Coordinates of C-alpha atoms in Angstrom, one line a residue:
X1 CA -32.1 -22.4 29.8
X2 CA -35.9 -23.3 29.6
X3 CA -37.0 -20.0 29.7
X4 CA -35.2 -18.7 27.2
X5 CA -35.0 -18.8 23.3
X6 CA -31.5 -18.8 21.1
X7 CA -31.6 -17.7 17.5
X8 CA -29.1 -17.2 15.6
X9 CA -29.3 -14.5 13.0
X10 CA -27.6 -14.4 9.7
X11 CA -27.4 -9.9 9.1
X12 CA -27.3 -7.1 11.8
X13 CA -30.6 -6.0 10.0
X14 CA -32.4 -8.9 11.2
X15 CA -31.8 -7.0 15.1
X16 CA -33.9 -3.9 15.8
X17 CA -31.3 -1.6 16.2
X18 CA -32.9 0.4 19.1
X19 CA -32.7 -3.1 21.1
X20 CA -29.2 -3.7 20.4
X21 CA -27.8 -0.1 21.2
X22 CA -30.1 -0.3 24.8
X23 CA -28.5 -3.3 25.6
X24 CA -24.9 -2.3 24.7
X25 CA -25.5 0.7 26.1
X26 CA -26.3 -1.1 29.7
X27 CA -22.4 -3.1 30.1
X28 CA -19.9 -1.4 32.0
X29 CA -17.6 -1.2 29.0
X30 CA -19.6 0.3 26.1
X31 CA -17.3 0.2 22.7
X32 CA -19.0 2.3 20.0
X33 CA -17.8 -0.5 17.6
X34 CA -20.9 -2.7 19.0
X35 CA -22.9 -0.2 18.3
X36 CA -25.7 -1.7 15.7
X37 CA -24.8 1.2 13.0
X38 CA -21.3 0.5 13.1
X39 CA -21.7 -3.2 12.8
X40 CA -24.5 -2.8 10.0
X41 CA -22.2 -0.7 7.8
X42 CA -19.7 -3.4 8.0
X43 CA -22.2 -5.5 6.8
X44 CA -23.9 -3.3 4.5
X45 CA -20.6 -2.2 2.7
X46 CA -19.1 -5.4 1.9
X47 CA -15.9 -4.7 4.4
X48 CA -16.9 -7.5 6.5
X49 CA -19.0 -9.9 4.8
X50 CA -19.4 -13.8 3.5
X51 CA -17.3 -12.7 0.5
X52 CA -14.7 -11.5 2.1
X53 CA -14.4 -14.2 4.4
X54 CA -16.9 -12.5 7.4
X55 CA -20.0 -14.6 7.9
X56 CA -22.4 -13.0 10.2
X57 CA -23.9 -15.4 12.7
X58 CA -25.0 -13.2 15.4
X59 CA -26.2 -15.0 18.7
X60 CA -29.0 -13.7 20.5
X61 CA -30.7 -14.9 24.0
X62 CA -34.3 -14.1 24.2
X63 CA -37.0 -14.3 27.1
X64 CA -40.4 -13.7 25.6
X65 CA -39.9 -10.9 23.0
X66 CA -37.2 -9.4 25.3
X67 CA -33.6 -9.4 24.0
X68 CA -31.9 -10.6 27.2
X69 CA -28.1 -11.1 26.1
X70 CA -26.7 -10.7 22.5
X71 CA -23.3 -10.7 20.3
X72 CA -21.6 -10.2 17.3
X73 CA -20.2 -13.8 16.2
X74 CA -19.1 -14.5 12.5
X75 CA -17.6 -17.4 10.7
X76 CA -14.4 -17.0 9.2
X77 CA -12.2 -19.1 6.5
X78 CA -8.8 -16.8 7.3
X79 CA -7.3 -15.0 10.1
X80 CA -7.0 -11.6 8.8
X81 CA -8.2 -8.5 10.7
X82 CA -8.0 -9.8 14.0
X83 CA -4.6 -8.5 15.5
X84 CA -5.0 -11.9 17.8
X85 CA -2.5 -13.8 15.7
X86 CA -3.4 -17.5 15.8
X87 CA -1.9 -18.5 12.1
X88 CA 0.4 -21.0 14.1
X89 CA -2.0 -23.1 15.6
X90 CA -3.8 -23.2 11.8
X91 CA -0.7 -24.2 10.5
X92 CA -0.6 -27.2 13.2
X93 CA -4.2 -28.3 12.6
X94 CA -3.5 -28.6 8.7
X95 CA 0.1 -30.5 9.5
X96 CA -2.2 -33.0 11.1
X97 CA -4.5 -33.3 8.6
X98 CA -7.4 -31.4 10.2
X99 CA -9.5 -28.4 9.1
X100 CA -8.9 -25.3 11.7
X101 CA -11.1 -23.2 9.0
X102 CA -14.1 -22.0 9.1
X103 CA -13.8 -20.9 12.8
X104 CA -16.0 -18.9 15.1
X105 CA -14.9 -15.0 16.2
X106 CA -16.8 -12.9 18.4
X107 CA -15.1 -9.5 17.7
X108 CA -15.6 -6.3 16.1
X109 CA -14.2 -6.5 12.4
X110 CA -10.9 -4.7 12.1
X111 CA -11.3 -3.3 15.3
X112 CA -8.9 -3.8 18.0
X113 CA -10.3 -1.9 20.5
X114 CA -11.1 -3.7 24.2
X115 CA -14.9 -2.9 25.4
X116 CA -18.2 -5.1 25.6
X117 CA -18.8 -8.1 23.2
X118 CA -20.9 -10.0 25.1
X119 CA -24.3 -7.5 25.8
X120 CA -26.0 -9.0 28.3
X121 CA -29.2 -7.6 30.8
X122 CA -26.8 -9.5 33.8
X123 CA -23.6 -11.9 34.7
X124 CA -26.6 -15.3 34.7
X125 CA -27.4 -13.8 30.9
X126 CA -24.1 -13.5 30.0
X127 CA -23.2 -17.0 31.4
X128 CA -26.0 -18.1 29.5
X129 CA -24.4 -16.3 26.0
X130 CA -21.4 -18.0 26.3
X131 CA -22.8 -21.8 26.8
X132 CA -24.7 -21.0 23.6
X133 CA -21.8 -19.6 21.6
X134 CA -20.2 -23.2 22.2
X135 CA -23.1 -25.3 21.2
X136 CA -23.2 -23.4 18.4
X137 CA -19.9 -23.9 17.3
X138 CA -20.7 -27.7 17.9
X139 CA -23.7 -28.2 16.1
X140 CA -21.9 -26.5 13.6
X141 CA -18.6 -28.6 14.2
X142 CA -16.4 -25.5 13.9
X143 CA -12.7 -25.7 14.9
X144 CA -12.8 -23.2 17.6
X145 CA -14.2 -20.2 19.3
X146 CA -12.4 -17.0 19.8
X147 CA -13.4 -14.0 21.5
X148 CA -11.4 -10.8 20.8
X149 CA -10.5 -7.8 23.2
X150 CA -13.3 -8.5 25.6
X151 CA -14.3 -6.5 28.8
X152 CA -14.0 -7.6 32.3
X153 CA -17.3 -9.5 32.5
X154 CA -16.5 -11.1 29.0
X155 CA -13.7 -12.6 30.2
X156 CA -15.1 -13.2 33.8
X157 CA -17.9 -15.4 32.1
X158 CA -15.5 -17.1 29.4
X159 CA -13.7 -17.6 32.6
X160 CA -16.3 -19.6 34.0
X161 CA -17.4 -21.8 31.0
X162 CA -13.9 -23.0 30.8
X163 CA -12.3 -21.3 28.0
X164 CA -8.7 -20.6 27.9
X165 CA -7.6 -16.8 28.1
X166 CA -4.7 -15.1 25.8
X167 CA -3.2 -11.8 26.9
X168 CA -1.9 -9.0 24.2
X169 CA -0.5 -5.5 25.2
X170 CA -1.7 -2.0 24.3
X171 CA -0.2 1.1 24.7
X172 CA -2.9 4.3 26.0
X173 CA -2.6 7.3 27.2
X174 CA -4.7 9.0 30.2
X175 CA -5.8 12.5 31.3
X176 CA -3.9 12.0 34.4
X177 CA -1.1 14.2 35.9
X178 CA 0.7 12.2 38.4
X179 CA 1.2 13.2 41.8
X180 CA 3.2 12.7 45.1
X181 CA -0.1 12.7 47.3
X182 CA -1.7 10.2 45.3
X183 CA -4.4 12.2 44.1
X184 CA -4.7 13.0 40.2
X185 CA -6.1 15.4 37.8
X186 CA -6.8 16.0 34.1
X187 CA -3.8 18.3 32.4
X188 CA -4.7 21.8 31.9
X189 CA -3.3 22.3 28.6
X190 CA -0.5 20.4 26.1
X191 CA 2.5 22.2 28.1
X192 CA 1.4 20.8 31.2
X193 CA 1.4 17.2 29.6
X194 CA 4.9 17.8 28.7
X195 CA 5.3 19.5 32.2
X196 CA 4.6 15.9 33.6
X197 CA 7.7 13.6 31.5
X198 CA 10.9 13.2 32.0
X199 CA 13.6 16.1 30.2
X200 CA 14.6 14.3 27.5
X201 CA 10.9 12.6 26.4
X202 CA 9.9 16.2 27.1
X203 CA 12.8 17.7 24.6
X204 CA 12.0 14.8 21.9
X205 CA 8.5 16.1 21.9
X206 CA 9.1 19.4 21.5
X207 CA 11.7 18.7 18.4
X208 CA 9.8 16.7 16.7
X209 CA 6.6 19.3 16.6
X210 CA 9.1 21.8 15.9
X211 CA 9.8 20.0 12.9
X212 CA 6.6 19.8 11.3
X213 CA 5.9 23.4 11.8
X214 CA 8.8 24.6 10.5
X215 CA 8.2 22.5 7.4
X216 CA 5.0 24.4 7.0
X217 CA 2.5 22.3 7.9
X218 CA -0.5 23.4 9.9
X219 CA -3.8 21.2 11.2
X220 CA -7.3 21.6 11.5
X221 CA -9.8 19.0 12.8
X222 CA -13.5 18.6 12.0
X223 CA -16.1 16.4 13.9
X224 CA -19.2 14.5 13.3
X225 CA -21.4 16.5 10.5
X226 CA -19.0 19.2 10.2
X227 CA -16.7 16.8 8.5
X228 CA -17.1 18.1 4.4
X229 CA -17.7 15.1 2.0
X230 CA -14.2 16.2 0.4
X231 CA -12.2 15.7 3.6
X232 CA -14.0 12.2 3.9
X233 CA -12.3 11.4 -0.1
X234 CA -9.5 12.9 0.8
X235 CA -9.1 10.5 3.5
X236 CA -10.2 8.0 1.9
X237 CA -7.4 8.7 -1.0
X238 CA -4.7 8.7 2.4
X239 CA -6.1 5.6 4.1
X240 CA -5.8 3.4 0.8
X241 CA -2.7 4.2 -0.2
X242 CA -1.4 3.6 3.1
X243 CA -2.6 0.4 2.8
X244 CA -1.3 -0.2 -0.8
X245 CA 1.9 0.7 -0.1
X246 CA 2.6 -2.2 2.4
X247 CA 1.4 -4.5 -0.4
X248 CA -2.2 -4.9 0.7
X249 CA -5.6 -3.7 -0.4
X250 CA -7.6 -1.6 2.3
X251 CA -9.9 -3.5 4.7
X252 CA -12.7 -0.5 4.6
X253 CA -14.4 0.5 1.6
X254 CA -15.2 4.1 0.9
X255 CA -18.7 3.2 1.1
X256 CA -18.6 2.2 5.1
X257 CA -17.3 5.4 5.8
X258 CA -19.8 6.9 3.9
X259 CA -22.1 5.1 6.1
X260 CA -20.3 5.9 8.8
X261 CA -20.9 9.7 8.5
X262 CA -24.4 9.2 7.1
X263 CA -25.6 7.1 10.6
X264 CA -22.7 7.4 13.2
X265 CA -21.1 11.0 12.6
X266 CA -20.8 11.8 16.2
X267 CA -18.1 8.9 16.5
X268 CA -15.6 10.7 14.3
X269 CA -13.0 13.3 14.7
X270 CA -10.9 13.7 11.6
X271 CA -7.6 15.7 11.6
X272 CA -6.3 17.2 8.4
X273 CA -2.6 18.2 8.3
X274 CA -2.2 21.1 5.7
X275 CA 0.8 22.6 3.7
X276 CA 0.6 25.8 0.9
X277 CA -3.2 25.4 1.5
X278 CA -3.6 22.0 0.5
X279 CA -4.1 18.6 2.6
X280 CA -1.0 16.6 2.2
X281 CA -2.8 14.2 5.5
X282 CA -5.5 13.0 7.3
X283 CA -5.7 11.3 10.8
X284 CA -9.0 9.7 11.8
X285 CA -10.1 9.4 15.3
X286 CA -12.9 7.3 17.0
X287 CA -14.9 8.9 19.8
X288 CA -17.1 7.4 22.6
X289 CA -20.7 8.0 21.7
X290 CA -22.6 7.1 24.9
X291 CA -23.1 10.6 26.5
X292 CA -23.5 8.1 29.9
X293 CA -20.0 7.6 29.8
X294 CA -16.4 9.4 30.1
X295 CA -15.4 10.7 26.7
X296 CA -12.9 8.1 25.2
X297 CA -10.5 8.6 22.1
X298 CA -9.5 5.9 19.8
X299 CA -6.5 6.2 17.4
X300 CA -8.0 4.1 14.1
X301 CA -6.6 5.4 10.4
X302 CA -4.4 7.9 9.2
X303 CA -2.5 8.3 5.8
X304 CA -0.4 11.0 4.1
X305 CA 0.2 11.7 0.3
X306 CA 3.5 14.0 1.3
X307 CA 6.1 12.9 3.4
X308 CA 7.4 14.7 6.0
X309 CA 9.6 14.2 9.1
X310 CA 7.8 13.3 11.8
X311 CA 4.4 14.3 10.6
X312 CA 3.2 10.9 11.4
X313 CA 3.7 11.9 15.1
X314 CA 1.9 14.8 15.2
X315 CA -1.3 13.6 13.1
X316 CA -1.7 10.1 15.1
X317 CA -0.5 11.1 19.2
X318 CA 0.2 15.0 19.8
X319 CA -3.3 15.9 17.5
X320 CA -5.1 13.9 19.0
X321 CA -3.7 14.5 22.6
X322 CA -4.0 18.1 22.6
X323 CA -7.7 18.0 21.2
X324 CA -8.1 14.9 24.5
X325 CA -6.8 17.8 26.9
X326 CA -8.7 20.6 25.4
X327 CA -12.0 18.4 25.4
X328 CA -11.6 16.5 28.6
X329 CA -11.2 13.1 27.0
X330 CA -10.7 10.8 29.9
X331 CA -8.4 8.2 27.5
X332 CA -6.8 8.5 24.2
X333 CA -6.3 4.3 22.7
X334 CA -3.6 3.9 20.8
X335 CA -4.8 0.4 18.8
X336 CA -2.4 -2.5 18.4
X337 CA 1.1 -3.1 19.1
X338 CA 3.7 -0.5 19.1
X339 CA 5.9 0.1 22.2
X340 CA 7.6 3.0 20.6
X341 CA 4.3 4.8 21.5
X342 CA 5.6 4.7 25.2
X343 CA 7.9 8.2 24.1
X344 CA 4.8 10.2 24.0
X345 CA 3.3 8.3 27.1
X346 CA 1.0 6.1 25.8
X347 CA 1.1 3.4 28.6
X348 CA 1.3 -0.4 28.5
X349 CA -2.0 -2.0 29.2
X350 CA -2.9 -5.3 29.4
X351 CA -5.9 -6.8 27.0
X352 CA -7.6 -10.0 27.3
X353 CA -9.2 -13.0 24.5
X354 CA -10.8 -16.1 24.9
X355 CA -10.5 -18.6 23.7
X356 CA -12.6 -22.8 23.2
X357 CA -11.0 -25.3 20.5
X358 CA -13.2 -28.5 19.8
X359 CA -10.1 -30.9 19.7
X360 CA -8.8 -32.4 23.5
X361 CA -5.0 -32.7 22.0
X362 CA -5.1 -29.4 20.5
X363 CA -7.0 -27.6 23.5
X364 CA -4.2 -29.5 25.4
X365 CA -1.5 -28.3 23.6
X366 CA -2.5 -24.6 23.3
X367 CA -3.7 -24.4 26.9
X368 CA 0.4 -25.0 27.5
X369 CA 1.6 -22.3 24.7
X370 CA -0.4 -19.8 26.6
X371 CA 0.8 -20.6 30.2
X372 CA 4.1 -20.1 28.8
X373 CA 3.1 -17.0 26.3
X374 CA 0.9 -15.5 29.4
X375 CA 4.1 -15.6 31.6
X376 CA 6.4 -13.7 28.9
X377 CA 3.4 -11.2 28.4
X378 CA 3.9 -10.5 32.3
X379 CA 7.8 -10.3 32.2
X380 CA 7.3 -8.2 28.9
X381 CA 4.9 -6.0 31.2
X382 CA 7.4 -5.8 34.0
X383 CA 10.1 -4.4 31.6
X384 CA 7.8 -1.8 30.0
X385 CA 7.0 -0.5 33.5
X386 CA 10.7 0.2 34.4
X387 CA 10.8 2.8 31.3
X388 CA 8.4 5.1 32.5
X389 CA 8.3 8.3 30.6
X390 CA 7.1 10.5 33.4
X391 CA 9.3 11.7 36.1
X392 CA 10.2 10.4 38.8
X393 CA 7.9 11.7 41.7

């Protein structure tokens, strides 16, 4: 550690963005939610700031003036936002008296998506990254440490510093036709999808479209700067009222979207569902940005002012699967939760966190729940796996 430098820095804008992106841009898994405009608008638009609980602490490794290993780490007093539910072991710490808030997360803010959080130039770097995310939280004498949805080398180099590892399931689907001989290709078209499930996922589909069209409802999609500010409102108008009608207020404001299309349009595919000429919903699809890379969908928002049967369906999995095929999009991510997203083949998929808490008992104690969580997570896994929708080949 002598030859290198850790500073900690309190706002994205305090990282040359050009810097950040290169070394993001150099993992194996590259999310575009680490990308330094999509962090900065967080930031910037008051979604994920000290007011609402965010604190931006960012963690950076430098060698000279080089930026040799980095990540997004913020302070939180609550739990919210995560979708790596951990409200049981704060109820435990305050039973005993203890404070579990503020905490430290390494994640990106509302975004459950698995890819890098630890940028790093190599696995020493990394190494390095994670020994100085720890001393951080105990100069700071934070509760705990918690890193969200991490890649492969994440958790390899958690792996190594000791922390404990939590496993969560997600359900994606692939541009994959399965074969006898093993060997596999992308589907030609949305029939041949359909082509590759069993009769009566195949027939569920097919009703279910069938019922939106013959309500009237027809879709058009828009990407990147071809997205008009009026769909963005109108989306906007969907995506919160989603929101308020399960009794919450949204986690985005309009303004990081607005962000969003102003700096990071290429990330965005937006789906409007249409009826008598007017939008009655919106679907709003993330994109991989790195042109390096395989093209990579993302399932994120959606919302509808009209209700109609099935027309969630369409607008959030057989949209955004046909546009995959048509576009050669290797992997279409479903988010969180949701096995019910197995009937239009979005497969199980196991996701990884880590996890350091300061207190011996408590480390103890929640090193044990996961041995037994991690083996019901595998079981879980198992059962998922005997419900294949494909056929039988």
């Amino acid at each position: 550690m002598n030859d290198y430098v850790i500073r900690v820095l309190a706002s994205p804008s305090d990282i040359d963005p050009q810097a950040w992106n290169a070394l993001l841009a150099a993992q194996p898994e590259p999310s575009p939610f680490m990308r330094h405009e999509y962090l900065a608008a967080m930031h910037d638009s008051g979604s994920a700031s000290p007011e609402r609980g965010w604190t931006p602490q960012f963690v950076t490794l430098w060698r000279g003036e080089v930026l040799e290993a980095a990540c997004a780490l913020y302070l939180k007093d609550h739990s919210y936002g995560e979708y790596v539910f951990d409200w049981a072991w704060a109820n435990a710490y305050e039973q005993h008296g203890l404070a579990y808030y503020p905490k430290a997360v390494v994640a990106a803010p509302f975004t459950p998506v698995p890819g890098a959080r630890l940028l790093a130039r190599n696995a020493p770097s990394r190494t390095l990254l994670v020994q100085a995310l720890v001393a951080v939280c105990k100069e700071q004498e934070l509760s705990s440490l918690h890193l969200l949805f991490g890649a492969d080398a994440d958790i390899a180099a958690c792996t190594e510093a000791g922390l404990m590892l939590r496993h969560t399931v997600q359900f994606h689907w692939t541009n994959t036709t399965p074969s006898l001989s093993g060997t596999q290709a992308s589907y030609t078209d949305f029939d041949a999808f359909l082509a590759s499930l069993s009769h009566d996922k195949r027939k569920k589909i097919r009703q279910e479209r069938r019922k939106v069209a013959e309500a009237g409802v027809s879709f058009r999609w828009s990407r990147g700067t071809d997205i008009a500010a009026a769909d963005w409102d109108f989306f906007y108008r969907c995506y919160e009222r989603t929101y308020r009608e399960h009794g919450n207020p949204p986690y985005l404001t309009r303004d990081f979207f607005q962000r969003m299309a102003d700096t990071l349009p290429d990330a965005w595919l937006l789906f409007v569902a249409e009826r008598d000429g007017r939008p009655i919903a919106t679907s709003l699809i993330a994109l991989s940005t790195d042109e390096a890379q395989p093209l990579v969908a993302y399932g994120r928002y959606w919302g509808a002012l009209e209700r109609v049967d099935c027309l969630h369906f369409e607008a959030c999995y057989y949209q955004p699967i046909a546009w995959c095929i048509a576009h050669g999009a290797v992997r279409f991510e479903g988010g969180a939760q949701g096995e019910h997203k197995m009937a239009r083949a979005l497969m199980p998929v196991r996701t990884t966190s880590a996890h350091w808490l300061a207190h011996p008992s408590f480390a103890d104690a929640v090193e044990r729940f996961l041995e037994r969580e991690g083996a019901g997570i595998e079981n879980y896994m198992d059962h998922l796996g005997e419900r294949s929708p494909f056929k039988a080949t």
